[in-house]
mmCIF file of C-alpha atoms and ligand atoms in Angstrom:
data_model
loop_
_atom_site.group_PDB
_atom_site.id
_atom_site.type_symbol
_atom_site.label_atom_id
_atom_site.label_comp_id
_atom_site.label_asym_id
_atom_site.label_seq_id
_atom_site.Cartn_x
_atom_site.Cartn_y
_atom_site.Cartn_z
ATOM 1 C CA UNK A 27 -24.875 8.246 9.938
ATOM 2 C CA UNK A 28 -25.948 11.653 8.864
ATOM 3 C CA UNK A 29 -24.552 14.648 10.639
ATOM 4 C CA UNK A 30 -21.188 14.434 12.300
ATOM 5 C CA UNK A 31 -18.498 11.817 12.730
ATOM 6 C CA UNK A 32 -15.103 11.601 14.352
ATOM 7 C CA UNK A 33 -12.062 11.816 12.101
ATOM 8 C CA UNK A 34 -8.386 12.746 12.056
ATOM 9 C CA UNK A 35 -8.206 16.102 10.359
ATOM 10 C CA UNK A 36 -4.864 17.359 9.078
ATOM 11 C CA UNK A 37 -4.920 21.154 9.252
ATOM 12 C CA UNK A 38 -1.346 21.793 8.129
ATOM 13 C CA UNK A 39 2.090 20.156 8.217
ATOM 14 C CA UNK A 40 2.385 18.142 11.449
ATOM 15 C CA UNK A 41 -0.851 19.641 12.695
ATOM 16 C CA UNK A 42 -3.652 17.123 13.089
ATOM 17 C CA UNK A 43 -6.523 16.659 15.495
ATOM 18 C CA UNK A 44 -9.155 14.090 16.384
ATOM 19 C CA UNK A 45 -12.304 16.051 15.800
ATOM 20 C CA UNK A 46 -15.833 15.980 14.441
ATOM 21 C CA UNK A 47 -16.466 16.594 10.765
ATOM 22 C CA UNK A 48 -19.466 16.208 8.468
ATOM 23 C CA UNK A 49 -20.359 12.707 7.282
ATOM 24 C CA UNK A 50 -19.979 12.840 3.481
ATOM 25 C CA UNK A 51 -22.979 12.535 1.146
ATOM 26 C CA UNK A 52 -23.171 9.586 -1.210
ATOM 27 C CA UNK A 53 -22.909 10.499 -4.915
ATOM 28 C CA UNK A 54 -23.327 8.445 -8.106
ATOM 29 C CA UNK A 55 -21.434 5.106 -8.094
ATOM 30 C CA UNK A 56 -20.403 5.660 -4.478
ATOM 31 C CA UNK A 57 -20.716 3.812 -1.187
ATOM 32 C CA UNK A 58 -20.457 5.175 2.331
ATOM 33 C CA UNK A 59 -18.710 2.628 4.554
ATOM 34 C CA UNK A 60 -18.423 2.321 8.319
ATOM 35 C CA UNK A 61 -14.653 1.964 8.724
ATOM 36 C CA UNK A 62 -13.755 -1.061 10.861
ATOM 37 C CA UNK A 63 -9.955 -1.027 10.429
ATOM 38 C CA UNK A 64 -7.530 1.448 8.910
ATOM 39 C CA UNK A 65 -3.815 0.660 8.758
ATOM 40 C CA UNK A 66 -1.048 3.248 8.837
ATOM 41 C CA UNK A 67 0.879 3.289 5.555
ATOM 42 C CA UNK A 68 4.522 4.329 5.231
ATOM 43 C CA UNK A 69 3.324 7.229 3.078
ATOM 44 C CA UNK A 70 1.039 8.609 5.802
ATOM 45 C CA UNK A 71 3.752 10.095 8.041
ATOM 46 C CA UNK A 72 5.165 11.887 4.983
ATOM 47 C CA UNK A 73 1.749 13.271 4.065
ATOM 48 C CA UNK A 74 1.280 14.369 7.677
ATOM 49 C CA UNK A 75 4.707 16.017 7.833
ATOM 50 C CA UNK A 76 3.955 17.958 4.652
ATOM 51 C CA UNK A 77 6.640 16.314 2.520
ATOM 52 C CA UNK A 78 4.634 16.652 -0.720
ATOM 53 C CA UNK A 79 3.540 20.302 -0.669
ATOM 54 C CA UNK A 80 0.697 21.213 -3.032
ATOM 55 C CA UNK A 81 0.379 17.588 -4.182
ATOM 56 C CA UNK A 82 -0.521 15.311 -1.254
ATOM 57 C CA UNK A 83 -2.587 17.151 -0.137
ATOM 58 C CA UNK A 84 -3.294 19.888 -2.665
ATOM 59 C CA UNK A 85 -4.699 21.957 0.185
ATOM 60 C CA UNK A 86 -5.711 21.700 3.834
ATOM 61 C CA UNK A 87 -7.607 20.344 5.622
ATOM 62 C CA UNK A 88 -7.319 16.672 4.647
ATOM 63 C CA UNK A 89 -8.529 13.456 6.241
ATOM 64 C CA UNK A 90 -5.640 11.042 5.510
ATOM 65 C CA UNK A 91 -5.735 7.221 5.558
ATOM 66 C CA UNK A 92 -6.181 4.838 2.642
ATOM 67 C CA UNK A 93 -5.564 1.267 3.834
ATOM 68 C CA UNK A 94 -9.003 0.430 5.109
ATOM 69 C CA UNK A 95 -11.790 -2.100 5.449
ATOM 70 C CA UNK A 96 -15.374 -1.754 6.593
ATOM 71 C CA UNK A 97 -19.031 -2.323 5.944
ATOM 72 C CA UNK A 98 -21.276 -0.563 3.434
ATOM 73 C CA UNK A 99 -23.673 1.614 5.413
ATOM 74 C CA UNK A 100 -25.292 3.577 2.624
ATOM 75 C CA UNK A 101 -25.103 3.500 -1.145
ATOM 76 C CA UNK A 102 -26.261 5.194 -4.269
ATOM 77 C CA UNK A 103 -28.690 3.590 -6.752
ATOM 78 C CA UNK A 104 -25.999 3.093 -9.345
ATOM 79 C CA UNK A 105 -23.767 1.322 -6.832
ATOM 80 C CA UNK A 106 -26.789 -0.894 -6.048
ATOM 81 C CA UNK A 107 -27.192 -1.697 -9.746
ATOM 82 C CA UNK A 108 -23.592 -2.920 -9.719
ATOM 83 C CA UNK A 109 -24.504 -5.471 -7.051
ATOM 84 C CA UNK A 110 -23.365 -3.717 -3.890
ATOM 85 C CA UNK A 111 -25.607 -3.964 -0.831
ATOM 86 C CA UNK A 112 -25.839 -2.424 2.607
ATOM 87 C CA UNK A 113 -23.895 -4.642 5.022
ATOM 88 C CA UNK A 114 -21.349 -5.865 2.458
ATOM 89 C CA UNK A 115 -17.859 -6.289 3.921
ATOM 90 C CA UNK A 116 -15.355 -4.456 1.741
ATOM 91 C CA UNK A 117 -11.847 -3.030 1.581
ATOM 92 C CA UNK A 118 -10.440 -0.253 -0.550
ATOM 93 C CA UNK A 119 -7.506 1.322 -2.341
ATOM 94 C CA UNK A 120 -6.655 4.988 -2.809
ATOM 95 C CA UNK A 121 -6.724 5.611 -6.579
ATOM 96 C CA UNK A 122 -9.931 6.400 -8.452
ATOM 97 C CA UNK A 123 -9.210 7.137 -12.121
ATOM 98 C CA UNK A 124 -11.393 9.405 -14.236
ATOM 99 C CA UNK A 125 -12.305 6.314 -16.263
ATOM 100 C CA UNK A 126 -12.162 8.039 -19.651
ATOM 101 C CA UNK A 127 -8.577 9.037 -20.443
ATOM 102 C CA UNK A 128 -6.278 6.789 -22.462
ATOM 103 C CA UNK A 129 -4.400 5.574 -19.377
ATOM 104 C CA UNK A 130 -7.641 4.685 -17.595
ATOM 105 C CA UNK A 131 -8.884 2.911 -20.728
ATOM 106 C CA UNK A 132 -5.686 0.847 -20.744
ATOM 107 C CA UNK A 133 -6.478 -0.139 -17.166
ATOM 108 C CA UNK A 134 -3.625 1.966 -15.843
ATOM 109 C CA UNK A 135 -5.856 4.258 -13.812
ATOM 110 C CA UNK A 136 -3.042 4.759 -11.303
ATOM 111 C CA UNK A 137 -1.514 6.909 -14.058
ATOM 112 C CA UNK A 138 -4.774 8.729 -14.903
ATOM 113 C CA UNK A 139 -4.063 11.714 -17.140
ATOM 114 C CA UNK A 140 -6.565 13.706 -15.117
ATOM 115 C CA UNK A 141 -4.799 13.179 -11.801
ATOM 116 C CA UNK A 142 -6.021 15.762 -9.334
ATOM 117 C CA UNK A 143 -8.985 16.851 -11.440
ATOM 118 C CA UNK A 144 -11.969 16.265 -9.156
ATOM 119 C CA UNK A 145 -14.420 17.768 -11.633
ATOM 120 C CA UNK A 146 -13.522 14.974 -14.054
ATOM 121 C CA UNK A 147 -13.999 12.393 -11.314
ATOM 122 C CA UNK A 148 -10.417 11.722 -10.302
ATOM 123 C CA UNK A 149 -9.792 11.003 -6.624
ATOM 124 C CA UNK A 150 -6.975 9.760 -4.481
ATOM 125 C CA UNK A 151 -8.446 8.919 -1.131
ATOM 126 C CA UNK A 152 -6.382 9.921 1.856
ATOM 127 C CA UNK A 153 -3.829 11.684 -0.354
ATOM 128 C CA UNK A 154 -5.719 14.713 -1.615
ATOM 129 C CA UNK A 155 -9.380 13.697 -1.272
ATOM 130 C CA UNK A 156 -10.892 12.548 2.064
ATOM 131 C CA UNK A 157 -9.585 9.253 3.411
ATOM 132 C CA UNK A 158 -10.295 6.585 5.985
ATOM 133 C CA UNK A 159 -9.066 7.982 9.301
ATOM 134 C CA UNK A 160 -12.725 8.540 10.069
ATOM 135 C CA UNK A 161 -15.806 6.694 11.248
ATOM 136 C CA UNK A 162 -17.161 6.725 7.704
ATOM 137 C CA UNK A 163 -15.378 6.555 4.393
ATOM 138 C CA UNK A 164 -16.901 7.604 1.086
ATOM 139 C CA UNK A 165 -15.529 5.554 -1.788
ATOM 140 C CA UNK A 166 -16.175 5.062 -5.463
ATOM 141 C CA UNK A 167 -17.148 1.493 -6.329
ATOM 142 C CA UNK A 168 -14.155 1.588 -8.685
ATOM 143 C CA UNK A 169 -11.828 1.297 -5.726
ATOM 144 C CA UNK A 170 -13.416 -1.298 -3.439
ATOM 145 C CA UNK A 171 -13.508 -5.089 -3.378
ATOM 146 C CA UNK A 172 -15.464 -7.657 -1.415
ATOM 147 C CA UNK A 173 -13.874 -9.348 1.592
ATOM 148 C CA UNK A 174 -14.311 -13.089 1.982
ATOM 149 C CA UNK A 175 -16.129 -14.080 5.158
ATOM 150 C CA UNK A 176 -13.053 -15.721 6.657
ATOM 151 C CA UNK A 177 -10.904 -12.599 6.257
ATOM 152 C CA UNK A 178 -10.697 -10.297 9.277
ATOM 153 C CA UNK A 179 -11.160 -6.552 8.954
ATOM 154 C CA UNK A 180 -7.528 -6.048 10.017
ATOM 155 C CA UNK A 181 -6.308 -8.301 7.222
ATOM 156 C CA UNK A 182 -8.778 -6.580 4.896
ATOM 157 C CA UNK A 183 -7.164 -3.226 5.662
ATOM 158 C CA UNK A 184 -3.838 -4.727 4.535
ATOM 159 C CA UNK A 185 -5.153 -5.769 1.124
ATOM 160 C CA UNK A 186 -4.098 -2.367 -0.237
ATOM 161 C CA UNK A 187 -0.371 -2.895 0.480
ATOM 162 C CA UNK A 188 -0.644 -6.598 -0.419
ATOM 163 C CA UNK A 189 -2.049 -5.680 -3.811
ATOM 164 C CA UNK A 190 0.834 -3.225 -4.266
ATOM 165 C CA UNK A 191 3.294 -6.051 -3.538
ATOM 166 C CA UNK A 192 1.486 -8.194 -6.097
ATOM 167 C CA UNK A 193 1.614 -5.436 -8.735
ATOM 168 C CA UNK A 194 5.341 -5.042 -8.126
ATOM 169 C CA UNK A 195 5.917 -8.807 -8.356
ATOM 170 C CA UNK A 196 3.879 -9.099 -11.575
ATOM 171 C CA UNK A 197 5.736 -6.162 -13.122
ATOM 172 C CA UNK A 198 9.057 -7.877 -12.346
ATOM 173 C CA UNK A 199 7.973 -10.540 -14.905
ATOM 174 C CA UNK A 200 8.661 -13.265 -12.378
ATOM 175 C CA UNK A 201 8.280 -16.742 -13.845
ATOM 176 C CA UNK A 202 8.280 -19.982 -11.840
ATOM 177 C CA UNK A 203 11.701 -20.947 -10.590
ATOM 178 C CA UNK A 204 13.245 -17.473 -10.752
ATOM 179 C CA UNK A 205 15.513 -16.391 -7.939
ATOM 180 C CA UNK A 206 14.211 -13.328 -6.125
ATOM 181 C CA UNK A 207 15.772 -10.791 -3.795
ATOM 182 C CA UNK A 208 13.345 -8.778 -1.724
ATOM 183 C CA UNK A 209 15.126 -5.631 -0.579
ATOM 184 C CA UNK A 210 13.716 -4.548 2.764
ATOM 185 C CA UNK A 211 11.884 -6.637 5.349
ATOM 186 C CA UNK A 212 9.186 -4.175 6.412
ATOM 187 C CA UNK A 213 5.517 -4.937 5.854
ATOM 188 C CA UNK A 214 5.817 -4.313 2.102
ATOM 189 C CA UNK A 215 8.820 -6.638 1.873
ATOM 190 C CA UNK A 216 7.140 -9.365 3.925
ATOM 191 C CA UNK A 217 4.018 -9.197 1.779
ATOM 192 C CA UNK A 218 6.245 -9.367 -1.314
ATOM 193 C CA UNK A 219 7.762 -12.598 -0.028
ATOM 194 C CA UNK A 220 4.270 -14.054 0.401
ATOM 195 C CA UNK A 221 3.336 -13.056 -3.154
ATOM 196 C CA UNK A 222 6.451 -14.307 -4.973
ATOM 197 C CA UNK A 223 6.417 -17.610 -3.112
ATOM 198 C CA UNK A 224 2.859 -18.328 -4.149
ATOM 199 C CA UNK A 225 3.706 -17.222 -7.716
ATOM 200 C CA UNK A 226 6.248 -20.019 -7.915
ATOM 201 C CA UNK A 227 9.529 -18.235 -7.246
ATOM 202 C CA UNK A 228 12.632 -20.368 -6.804
ATOM 203 C CA UNK A 229 15.101 -19.201 -4.195
ATOM 204 C CA UNK A 230 13.786 -16.174 -2.294
ATOM 205 C CA UNK A 231 16.296 -14.016 -0.464
ATOM 206 C CA UNK A 232 15.578 -11.002 1.676
ATOM 207 C CA UNK A 233 17.748 -8.215 3.012
ATOM 208 C CA UNK A 234 16.844 -6.603 6.285
ATOM 209 C CA UNK A 235 17.717 -6.611 9.967
ATOM 210 C CA UNK A 236 16.358 -7.324 13.417
ATOM 211 C CA UNK A 237 13.010 -8.873 14.199
ATOM 212 C CA UNK A 238 11.640 -8.168 10.727
ATOM 213 C CA UNK A 239 14.356 -10.303 9.200
ATOM 214 C CA UNK A 240 13.403 -13.173 11.534
ATOM 215 C CA UNK A 241 9.790 -12.938 10.362
ATOM 216 C CA UNK A 242 10.970 -12.953 6.737
ATOM 217 C CA UNK A 243 12.932 -16.122 7.446
ATOM 218 C CA UNK A 244 9.834 -17.736 8.961
ATOM 219 C CA UNK A 245 8.013 -16.899 5.726
ATOM 220 C CA UNK A 246 10.587 -18.999 3.895
ATOM 221 C CA UNK A 247 13.087 -16.430 2.642
ATOM 222 C CA UNK A 248 16.849 -16.711 3.106
ATOM 223 C CA UNK A 249 17.771 -13.858 5.453
ATOM 224 C CA UNK A 250 20.638 -11.496 4.642
ATOM 225 C CA UNK A 251 21.471 -8.989 7.364
ATOM 226 C CA UNK A 252 22.539 -5.846 5.503
ATOM 227 C CA UNK A 253 24.125 -4.455 8.661
ATOM 228 C CA UNK A 254 26.493 -7.397 8.894
ATOM 229 C CA UNK A 255 27.150 -8.551 5.358
ATOM 230 C CA UNK A 256 27.509 -7.293 1.798
ATOM 231 C CA UNK A 257 24.095 -8.106 0.371
ATOM 232 C CA UNK A 258 25.150 -8.277 -3.283
ATOM 233 C CA UNK A 259 28.140 -10.507 -2.498
ATOM 234 C CA UNK A 260 25.928 -12.848 -0.478
ATOM 235 C CA UNK A 261 23.307 -12.972 -3.254
ATOM 236 C CA UNK A 262 26.030 -13.873 -5.791
ATOM 237 C CA UNK A 263 27.294 -16.566 -3.450
ATOM 238 C CA UNK A 264 23.820 -18.073 -3.033
ATOM 239 C CA UNK A 265 23.084 -17.983 -6.786
ATOM 240 C CA UNK A 266 26.324 -19.486 -8.052
ATOM 241 C CA UNK A 267 27.611 -16.075 -9.092
ATOM 242 C CA UNK A 268 24.617 -15.205 -11.276
ATOM 243 C CA UNK A 269 22.753 -12.743 -9.076
ATOM 244 C CA UNK A 270 19.018 -12.502 -8.429
ATOM 245 C CA UNK A 271 16.780 -12.678 -11.496
ATOM 246 C CA UNK A 272 14.058 -10.511 -9.966
ATOM 247 C CA UNK A 273 14.615 -7.858 -7.333
ATOM 248 C CA UNK A 274 11.731 -6.246 -5.519
ATOM 249 C CA UNK A 275 13.027 -2.998 -4.058
ATOM 250 C CA UNK A 276 11.107 -2.006 -0.940
ATOM 251 C CA UNK A 277 13.886 -0.403 1.100
ATOM 252 C CA UNK A 278 13.519 3.127 -0.187
ATOM 253 C CA UNK A 279 17.138 4.007 0.419
ATOM 254 C CA UNK A 280 19.937 5.021 -1.918
ATOM 255 C CA UNK A 281 22.009 2.193 -0.512
ATOM 256 C CA UNK A 282 19.185 -0.252 -1.198
ATOM 257 C CA UNK A 283 19.017 0.776 -4.862
ATOM 258 C CA UNK A 284 22.795 0.512 -5.224
ATOM 259 C CA UNK A 285 22.621 -2.924 -3.631
ATOM 260 C CA UNK A 286 19.883 -3.989 -6.054
ATOM 261 C CA UNK A 287 21.954 -2.849 -9.045
ATOM 262 C CA UNK A 288 24.946 -4.819 -7.747
ATOM 263 C CA UNK A 289 22.918 -7.960 -6.979
ATOM 264 C CA UNK A 290 20.787 -8.258 -10.135
ATOM 265 C CA UNK A 291 21.430 -11.035 -12.645
ATOM 266 C CA UNK A 292 22.073 -10.524 -16.362
ATOM 267 C CA UNK A 293 18.735 -10.116 -18.106
ATOM 268 C CA UNK A 294 17.071 -9.581 -14.753
ATOM 269 C CA UNK A 295 14.682 -6.969 -13.470
ATOM 270 C CA UNK A 296 14.643 -4.501 -10.600
ATOM 271 C CA UNK A 297 11.055 -3.679 -9.720
ATOM 272 C CA UNK A 298 10.871 -0.623 -7.495
ATOM 273 C CA UNK A 299 7.995 0.360 -5.236
ATOM 274 C CA UNK A 300 9.669 2.568 -2.675
ATOM 275 C CA UNK A 301 10.153 6.280 -3.086
ATOM 276 C CA UNK A 302 13.731 7.303 -2.356
ATOM 277 C CA UNK A 303 14.138 10.145 0.147
ATOM 278 C CA UNK A 304 14.371 13.797 -0.835
ATOM 279 C CA UNK A 305 13.958 14.625 -4.522
ATOM 280 C CA UNK A 306 14.775 11.004 -5.376
ATOM 281 C CA UNK A 307 17.553 11.964 -7.789
ATOM 282 C CA UNK A 308 20.022 9.226 -7.059
ATOM 283 C CA UNK A 309 22.912 7.770 -9.037
ATOM 284 C CA UNK A 310 22.530 4.412 -10.768
ATOM 285 C CA UNK A 311 25.172 2.428 -12.732
ATOM 286 C CA UNK A 312 23.389 2.826 -16.060
ATOM 287 C CA UNK A 313 26.232 1.442 -18.186
ATOM 288 C CA UNK A 314 26.166 -1.816 -16.276
ATOM 289 C CA UNK A 315 22.363 -2.012 -16.450
ATOM 290 C CA UNK A 316 22.414 -1.389 -20.219
ATOM 291 C CA UNK A 317 25.137 -3.917 -20.984
ATOM 292 C CA UNK A 318 23.404 -6.557 -18.854
ATOM 293 C CA UNK A 319 19.963 -5.786 -20.267
ATOM 294 C CA UNK A 320 18.590 -5.185 -16.816
ATOM 295 C CA UNK A 321 15.069 -3.827 -16.652
ATOM 296 C CA UNK A 322 14.293 -1.141 -14.118
ATOM 297 C CA UNK A 323 10.570 -0.905 -13.486
ATOM 298 C CA UNK A 324 8.707 1.704 -11.484
ATOM 299 C CA UNK A 325 5.481 0.783 -9.708
ATOM 300 C CA UNK A 326 2.787 3.105 -8.536
ATOM 301 C CA UNK A 327 0.087 1.681 -6.266
ATOM 302 C CA UNK A 328 -2.052 -1.274 -7.268
ATOM 303 C CA UNK A 329 -4.028 -1.026 -10.507
ATOM 304 C CA UNK A 330 -6.368 -4.020 -10.846
ATOM 305 C CA UNK A 331 -4.619 -6.206 -8.309
ATOM 306 C CA UNK A 332 -6.905 -5.791 -5.297
ATOM 307 C CA UNK A 333 -9.246 -8.680 -6.123
ATOM 308 C CA UNK A 334 -6.290 -10.822 -7.198
ATOM 309 C CA UNK A 335 -4.484 -10.153 -3.911
ATOM 310 C CA UNK A 336 -7.571 -11.050 -1.878
ATOM 311 C CA UNK A 337 -7.989 -14.287 -3.829
ATOM 312 C CA UNK A 338 -4.324 -15.155 -3.389
ATOM 313 C CA UNK A 339 -4.271 -14.370 0.334
ATOM 314 C CA UNK A 340 -7.363 -16.510 0.826
ATOM 315 C CA UNK A 341 -6.345 -19.484 -1.322
ATOM 316 C CA UNK A 342 -2.780 -19.594 0.003
ATOM 317 C CA UNK A 343 -3.795 -18.791 3.586
ATOM 318 C CA UNK A 344 -1.443 -15.810 3.987
ATOM 319 C CA UNK A 345 -1.166 -15.003 7.674
ATOM 320 C CA UNK A 346 -1.754 -11.281 7.242
ATOM 321 C CA UNK A 347 -3.202 -10.908 10.744
ATOM 322 C CA UNK A 348 0.167 -11.741 12.271
ATOM 323 C CA UNK A 349 1.665 -8.684 10.531
ATOM 324 C CA UNK A 350 -0.737 -6.464 12.456
ATOM 325 C CA UNK A 351 1.223 -5.935 15.643
ATOM 326 C CA UNK A 352 -0.716 -3.049 17.177
ATOM 327 C CA UNK A 353 -4.272 -1.816 17.400
ATOM 328 C CA UNK A 354 -5.428 1.572 18.701
ATOM 329 C CA UNK A 355 -8.742 3.396 18.838
ATOM 330 C CA UNK A 356 -8.618 6.221 16.278
ATOM 331 C CA UNK A 357 -8.798 8.718 19.148
ATOM 332 C CA UNK A 358 -5.248 7.610 20.064
ATOM 333 C CA UNK A 359 -3.900 8.218 16.575
ATOM 334 C CA UNK A 360 -0.961 10.309 17.771
ATOM 335 C CA UNK A 361 0.289 7.394 19.840
ATOM 336 C CA UNK A 362 -0.371 4.916 17.031
ATOM 337 C CA UNK A 363 1.691 7.061 14.675
ATOM 338 C CA UNK A 364 4.540 7.249 17.173
ATOM 339 C CA UNK A 365 4.644 3.472 17.562
ATOM 340 C CA UNK A 366 4.572 3.034 13.774
ATOM 341 C CA UNK A 367 7.176 5.645 12.850
ATOM 342 C CA UNK A 368 9.525 4.743 15.703
ATOM 343 C CA UNK A 369 9.135 1.006 14.965
ATOM 344 C CA UNK A 370 8.465 0.711 18.684
ATOM 345 C CA UNK A 371 7.788 -2.709 20.216
ATOM 346 C CA UNK A 372 8.712 -4.361 16.896
ATOM 347 C CA UNK A 373 5.727 -2.735 15.227
ATOM 348 C CA UNK A 374 4.885 -3.671 11.642
ATOM 349 C CA UNK A 375 1.325 -2.867 10.612
ATOM 350 C CA UNK A 376 -0.437 -0.574 13.074
ATOM 351 C CA UNK A 377 -4.212 -0.533 12.799
ATOM 352 C CA UNK A 378 -6.652 2.092 14.074
ATOM 353 C CA UNK A 379 -10.268 1.383 14.933
ATOM 354 C CA UNK A 380 -12.491 4.421 14.286
ATOM 355 C CA UNK A 381 -15.665 2.835 15.634
ATOM 356 C CA UNK A 382 -14.526 1.351 18.924
HETATM 357 ZN ZN1 ZN B 11 -0.503 2.649 1.479
HETATM 358 ZN ZN1 ZN B 12 -8.143 8.815 -16.342
#
């Protein structure tokens, strides 16, 4: 594992290649992992297209990929002192806070005040520092968790988005019995349904269309086809006119946000994970939100929810593997990306295998 490895290297907007790069050296508090599975995230195509210039990435080249699982192949002494061992099965998340700023000290390392400052130890794997579309992934022990034996590597690679869904659900202040609308039935929406159901939600509704909506229904949510019906009107009908107490917004569209504002109950909360397109400056009915004391909560990534999500998925037997519809060797990344972006063959989570 010294020398060279295969990776997807992004050389510029829309310009990537499967090529050999140097295997990274392990530093203090770090582990080098053999990547077994890496899932394509909805953010990846945007990073690849160059939609966040100067930010994700700050500069080229970049190895993207951040939803991963694997096995520790090499580790530093300090990582060893923390209990990590060669051969441990792990999964990871993208954010590594500096650990010292006031946000990090509050546990909100996703909002680290030293974002982008590598000298001070900040990293965001696969966004501006090297990621997991590679045979080996270097990670801080701050951003990994152990996988239970019964969890597959594919499911392990999905613990990053699952822990984001959990963060979003927790930030919605869901309490048992609350009605919930999950806006969007993609992988993030489906994982949100799993989370809120095991957190004790009352009626769970979901807006979406096509095959994804059928899967959401199988997970126990009441399906609302946004192409055929007025989502807010249907939510009001199902909730005796009150609206949904908690809304988890995973659609990422202006229409989805408008729908959430129209469907939310008095005193409710709209918890948003998706980034709207473009500059994201969209119109919201603020007067209505103020008068109804509606909370609008932003969510960035998954601070401190990775271990929780793994525990929840294990205890409640979430069928994460069934969300992984496609698997490709990493060498066929271009095709994997096409299937994912085009939602071809009812694709949901598309996983690449760098070591097969
Ligand atoms: Zn992701
Ligand atoms: Zn920090």
